[in-house]
PDB file of C-alpha atoms in Angstrom:
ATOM      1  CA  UNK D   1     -98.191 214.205  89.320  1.00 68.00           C
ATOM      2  CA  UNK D   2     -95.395 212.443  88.874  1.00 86.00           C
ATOM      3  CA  UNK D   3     -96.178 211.197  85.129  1.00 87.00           C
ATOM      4  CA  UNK D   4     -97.179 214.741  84.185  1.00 89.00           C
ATOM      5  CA  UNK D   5     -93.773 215.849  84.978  1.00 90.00           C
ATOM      6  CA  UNK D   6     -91.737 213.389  83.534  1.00 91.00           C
ATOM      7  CA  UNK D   7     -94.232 214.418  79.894  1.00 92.00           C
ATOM      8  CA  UNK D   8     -93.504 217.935  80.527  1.00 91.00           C
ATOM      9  CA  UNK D   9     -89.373 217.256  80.749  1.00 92.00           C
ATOM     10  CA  UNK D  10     -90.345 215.196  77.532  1.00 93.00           C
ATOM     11  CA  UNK D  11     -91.973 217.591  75.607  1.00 94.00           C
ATOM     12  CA  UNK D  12     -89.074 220.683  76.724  1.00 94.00           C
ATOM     13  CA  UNK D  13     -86.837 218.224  75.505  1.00 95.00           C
ATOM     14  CA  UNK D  14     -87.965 218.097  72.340  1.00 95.00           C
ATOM     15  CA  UNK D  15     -88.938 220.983  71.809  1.00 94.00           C
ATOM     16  CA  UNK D  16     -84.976 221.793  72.835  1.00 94.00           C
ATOM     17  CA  UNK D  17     -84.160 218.847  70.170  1.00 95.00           C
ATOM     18  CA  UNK D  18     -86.564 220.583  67.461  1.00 95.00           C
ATOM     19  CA  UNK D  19     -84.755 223.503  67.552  1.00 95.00           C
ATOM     20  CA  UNK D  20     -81.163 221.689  67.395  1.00 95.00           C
ATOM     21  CA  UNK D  21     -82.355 220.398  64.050  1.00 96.00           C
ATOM     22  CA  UNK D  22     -83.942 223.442  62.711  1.00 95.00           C
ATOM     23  CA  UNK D  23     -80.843 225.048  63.361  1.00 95.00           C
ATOM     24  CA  UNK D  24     -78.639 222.662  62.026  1.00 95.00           C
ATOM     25  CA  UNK D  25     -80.930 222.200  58.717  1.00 96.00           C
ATOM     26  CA  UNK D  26     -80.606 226.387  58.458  1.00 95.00           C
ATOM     27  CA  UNK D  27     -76.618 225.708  58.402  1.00 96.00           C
ATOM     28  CA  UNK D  28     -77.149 223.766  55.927  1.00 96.00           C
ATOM     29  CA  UNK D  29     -79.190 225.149  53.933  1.00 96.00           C
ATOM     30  CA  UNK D  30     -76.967 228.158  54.156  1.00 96.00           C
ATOM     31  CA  UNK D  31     -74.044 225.611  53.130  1.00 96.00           C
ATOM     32  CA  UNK D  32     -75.205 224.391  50.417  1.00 96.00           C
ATOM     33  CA  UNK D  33     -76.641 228.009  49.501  1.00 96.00           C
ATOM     34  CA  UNK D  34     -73.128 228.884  49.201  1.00 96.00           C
ATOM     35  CA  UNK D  35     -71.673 226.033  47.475  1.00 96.00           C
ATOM     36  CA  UNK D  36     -74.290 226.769  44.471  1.00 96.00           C
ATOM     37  CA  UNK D  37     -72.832 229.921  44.219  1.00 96.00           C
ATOM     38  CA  UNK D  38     -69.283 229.119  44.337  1.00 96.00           C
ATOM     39  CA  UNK D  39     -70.380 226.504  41.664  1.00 96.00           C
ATOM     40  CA  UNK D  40     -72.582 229.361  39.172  1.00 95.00           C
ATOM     41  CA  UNK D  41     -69.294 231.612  39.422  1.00 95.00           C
ATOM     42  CA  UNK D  42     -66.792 228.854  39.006  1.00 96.00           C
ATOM     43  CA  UNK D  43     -69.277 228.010  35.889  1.00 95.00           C
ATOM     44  CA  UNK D  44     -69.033 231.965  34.581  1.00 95.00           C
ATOM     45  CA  UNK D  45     -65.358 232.299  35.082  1.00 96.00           C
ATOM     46  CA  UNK D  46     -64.876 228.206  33.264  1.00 95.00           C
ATOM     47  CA  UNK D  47     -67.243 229.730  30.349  1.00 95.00           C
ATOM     48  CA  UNK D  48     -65.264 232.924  30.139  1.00 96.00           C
ATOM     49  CA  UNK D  49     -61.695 231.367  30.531  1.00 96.00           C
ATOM     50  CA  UNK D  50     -63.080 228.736  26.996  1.00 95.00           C
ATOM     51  CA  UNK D  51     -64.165 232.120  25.426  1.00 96.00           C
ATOM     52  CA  UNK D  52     -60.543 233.547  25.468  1.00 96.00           C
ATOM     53  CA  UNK D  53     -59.242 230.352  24.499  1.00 95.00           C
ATOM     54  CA  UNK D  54     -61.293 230.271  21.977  1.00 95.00           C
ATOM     55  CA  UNK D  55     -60.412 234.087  21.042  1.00 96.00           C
ATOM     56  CA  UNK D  56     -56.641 233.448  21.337  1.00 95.00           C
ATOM     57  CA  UNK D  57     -56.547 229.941  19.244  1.00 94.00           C
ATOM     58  CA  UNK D  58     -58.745 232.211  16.247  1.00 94.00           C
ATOM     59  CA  UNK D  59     -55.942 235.466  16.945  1.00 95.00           C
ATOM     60  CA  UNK D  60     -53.294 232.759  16.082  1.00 92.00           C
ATOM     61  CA  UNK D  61     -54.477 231.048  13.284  1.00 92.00           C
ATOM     62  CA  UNK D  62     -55.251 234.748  11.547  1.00 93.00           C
ATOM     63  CA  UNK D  63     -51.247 235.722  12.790  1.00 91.00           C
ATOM     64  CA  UNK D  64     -50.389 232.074  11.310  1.00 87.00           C
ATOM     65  CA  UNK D  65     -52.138 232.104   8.162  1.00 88.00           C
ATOM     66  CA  UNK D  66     -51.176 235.957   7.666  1.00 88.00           C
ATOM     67  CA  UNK D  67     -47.844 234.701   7.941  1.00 84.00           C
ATOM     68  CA  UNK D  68     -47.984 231.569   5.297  1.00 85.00           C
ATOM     69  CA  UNK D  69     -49.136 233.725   2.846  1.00 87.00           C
ATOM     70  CA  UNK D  70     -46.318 235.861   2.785  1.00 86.00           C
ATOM     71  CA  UNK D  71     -42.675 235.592   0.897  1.00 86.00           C
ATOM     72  CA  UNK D  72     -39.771 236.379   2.798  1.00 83.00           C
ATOM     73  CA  UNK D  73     -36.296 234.628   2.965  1.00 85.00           C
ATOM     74  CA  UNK D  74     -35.917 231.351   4.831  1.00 84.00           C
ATOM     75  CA  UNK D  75     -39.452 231.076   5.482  1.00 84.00           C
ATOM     76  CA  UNK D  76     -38.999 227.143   4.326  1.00 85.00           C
ATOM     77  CA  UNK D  77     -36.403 226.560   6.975  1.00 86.00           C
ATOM     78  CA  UNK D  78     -39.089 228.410   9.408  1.00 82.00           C
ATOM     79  CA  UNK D  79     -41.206 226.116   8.488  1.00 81.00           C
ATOM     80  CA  UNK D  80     -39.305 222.959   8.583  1.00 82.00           C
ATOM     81  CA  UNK D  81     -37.910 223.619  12.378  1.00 81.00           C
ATOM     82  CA  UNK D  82     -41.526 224.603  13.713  1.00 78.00           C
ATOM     83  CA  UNK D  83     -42.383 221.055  12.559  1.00 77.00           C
ATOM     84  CA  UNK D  84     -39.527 219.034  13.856  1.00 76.00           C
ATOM     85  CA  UNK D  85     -40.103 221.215  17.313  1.00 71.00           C
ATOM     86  CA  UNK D  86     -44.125 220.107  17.447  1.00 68.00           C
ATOM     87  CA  UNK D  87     -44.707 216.678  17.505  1.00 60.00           C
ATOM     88  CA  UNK D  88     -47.936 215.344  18.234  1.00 54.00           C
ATOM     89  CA  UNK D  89     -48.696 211.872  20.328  1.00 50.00           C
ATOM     90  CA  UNK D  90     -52.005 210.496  19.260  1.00 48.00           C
ATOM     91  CA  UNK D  91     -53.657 207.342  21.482  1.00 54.00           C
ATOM     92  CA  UNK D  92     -56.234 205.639  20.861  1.00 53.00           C
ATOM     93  CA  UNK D  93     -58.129 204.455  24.672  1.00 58.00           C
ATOM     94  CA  UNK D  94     -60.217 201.394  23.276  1.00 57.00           C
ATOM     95  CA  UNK D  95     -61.789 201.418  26.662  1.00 63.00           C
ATOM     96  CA  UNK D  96     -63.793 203.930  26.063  1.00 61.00           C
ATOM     97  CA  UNK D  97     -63.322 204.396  22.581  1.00 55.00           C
ATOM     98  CA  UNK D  98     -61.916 208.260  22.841  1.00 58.00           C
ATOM     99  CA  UNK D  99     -58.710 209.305  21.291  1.00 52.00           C
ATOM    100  CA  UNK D 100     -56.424 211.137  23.007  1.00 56.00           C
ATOM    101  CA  UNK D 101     -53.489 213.548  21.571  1.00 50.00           C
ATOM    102  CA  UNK D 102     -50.954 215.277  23.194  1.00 56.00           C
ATOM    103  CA  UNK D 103     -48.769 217.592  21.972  1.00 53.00           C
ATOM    104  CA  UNK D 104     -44.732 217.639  23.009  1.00 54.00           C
ATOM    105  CA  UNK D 105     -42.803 220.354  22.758  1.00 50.00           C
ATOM    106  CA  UNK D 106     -39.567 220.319  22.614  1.00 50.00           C
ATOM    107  CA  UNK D 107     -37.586 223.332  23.557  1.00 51.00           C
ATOM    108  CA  UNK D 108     -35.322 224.033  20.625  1.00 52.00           C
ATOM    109  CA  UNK D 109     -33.721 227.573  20.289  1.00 55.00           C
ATOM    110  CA  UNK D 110     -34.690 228.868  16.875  1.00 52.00           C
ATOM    111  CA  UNK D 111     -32.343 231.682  15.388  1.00 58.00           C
ATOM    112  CA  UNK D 112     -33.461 234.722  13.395  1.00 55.00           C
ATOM    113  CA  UNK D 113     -32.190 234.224  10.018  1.00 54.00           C
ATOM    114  CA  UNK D 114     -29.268 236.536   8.801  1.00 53.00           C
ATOM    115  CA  UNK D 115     -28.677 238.044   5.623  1.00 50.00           C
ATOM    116  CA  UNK D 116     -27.340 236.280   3.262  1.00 52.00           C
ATOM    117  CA  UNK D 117     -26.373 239.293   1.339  1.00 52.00           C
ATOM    118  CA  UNK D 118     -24.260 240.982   2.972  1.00 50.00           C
ATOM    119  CA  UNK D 119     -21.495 240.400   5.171  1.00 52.00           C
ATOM    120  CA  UNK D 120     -22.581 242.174   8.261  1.00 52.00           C
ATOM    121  CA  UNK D 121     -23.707 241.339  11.632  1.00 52.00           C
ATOM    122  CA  UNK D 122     -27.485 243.051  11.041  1.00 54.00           C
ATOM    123  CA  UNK D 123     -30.472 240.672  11.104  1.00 55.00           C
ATOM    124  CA  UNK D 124     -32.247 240.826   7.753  1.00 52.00           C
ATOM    125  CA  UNK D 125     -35.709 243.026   8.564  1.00 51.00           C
ATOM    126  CA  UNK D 126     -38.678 241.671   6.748  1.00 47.00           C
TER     127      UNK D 126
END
């Protein structure tokens, strides 16, 4: 009788260990469950962020071009100073084979333009 107790302890034991793992394999599955979902919305909200970049580089460009093809006094001097003030780094990682720019900006105080018309403090309007 002895050897049929000793298989019964065995088998309640795992049975008892069967269970551990079945509940450890439901945590995680659950884990993982909710790592896939952190990863779909971090995907949604990555997708959305590149469609208002997107949205905001086109909304500049328009306000940019809009603004080159108008006439207005000292819009050469503009024009000059936004260049000096962006200056672009470009690399070339042979490692690889990808180039790499970066863009400095320096932060230079630009002032409106006055008049040169009249002798008054007002800033032209354009």
């Amino acid at each position: 009788m002895n050897n049929i107790e000793k298989s019964a302890s065995m088998i309640v034991e795992i049975s008892n260990a069967s269970k551990e793992q079945q509940s450890g394999i439901s945590q995680i599955n659950d884990a993982v469950t909710m790592l896939d979902q952190q990863t779909q919305q971090n995907a949604v909200i990555a997708s959305r962020t590149h469609e208002i970049a997107m949205d905001t580089d086109n909304i500049s460009k328009h306000i940019v071009d809009d603004v080159m093809e108008k006439n207005f006094d000292g819009k050469n001097e503009i024009i000059s100073q936004s260049k000096k003030v962006l200056k672009t780094d470009t690399k070339r990682n042979d490692s690889n084979g990808e180039i790499e720019v970066k863009n400095k900006v320096t932060s230079k105080k630009v002032e409106p333009i006055k008049s040169k018309s009249s002798n008054d403090d007002e800033w032209e309007s354009f």
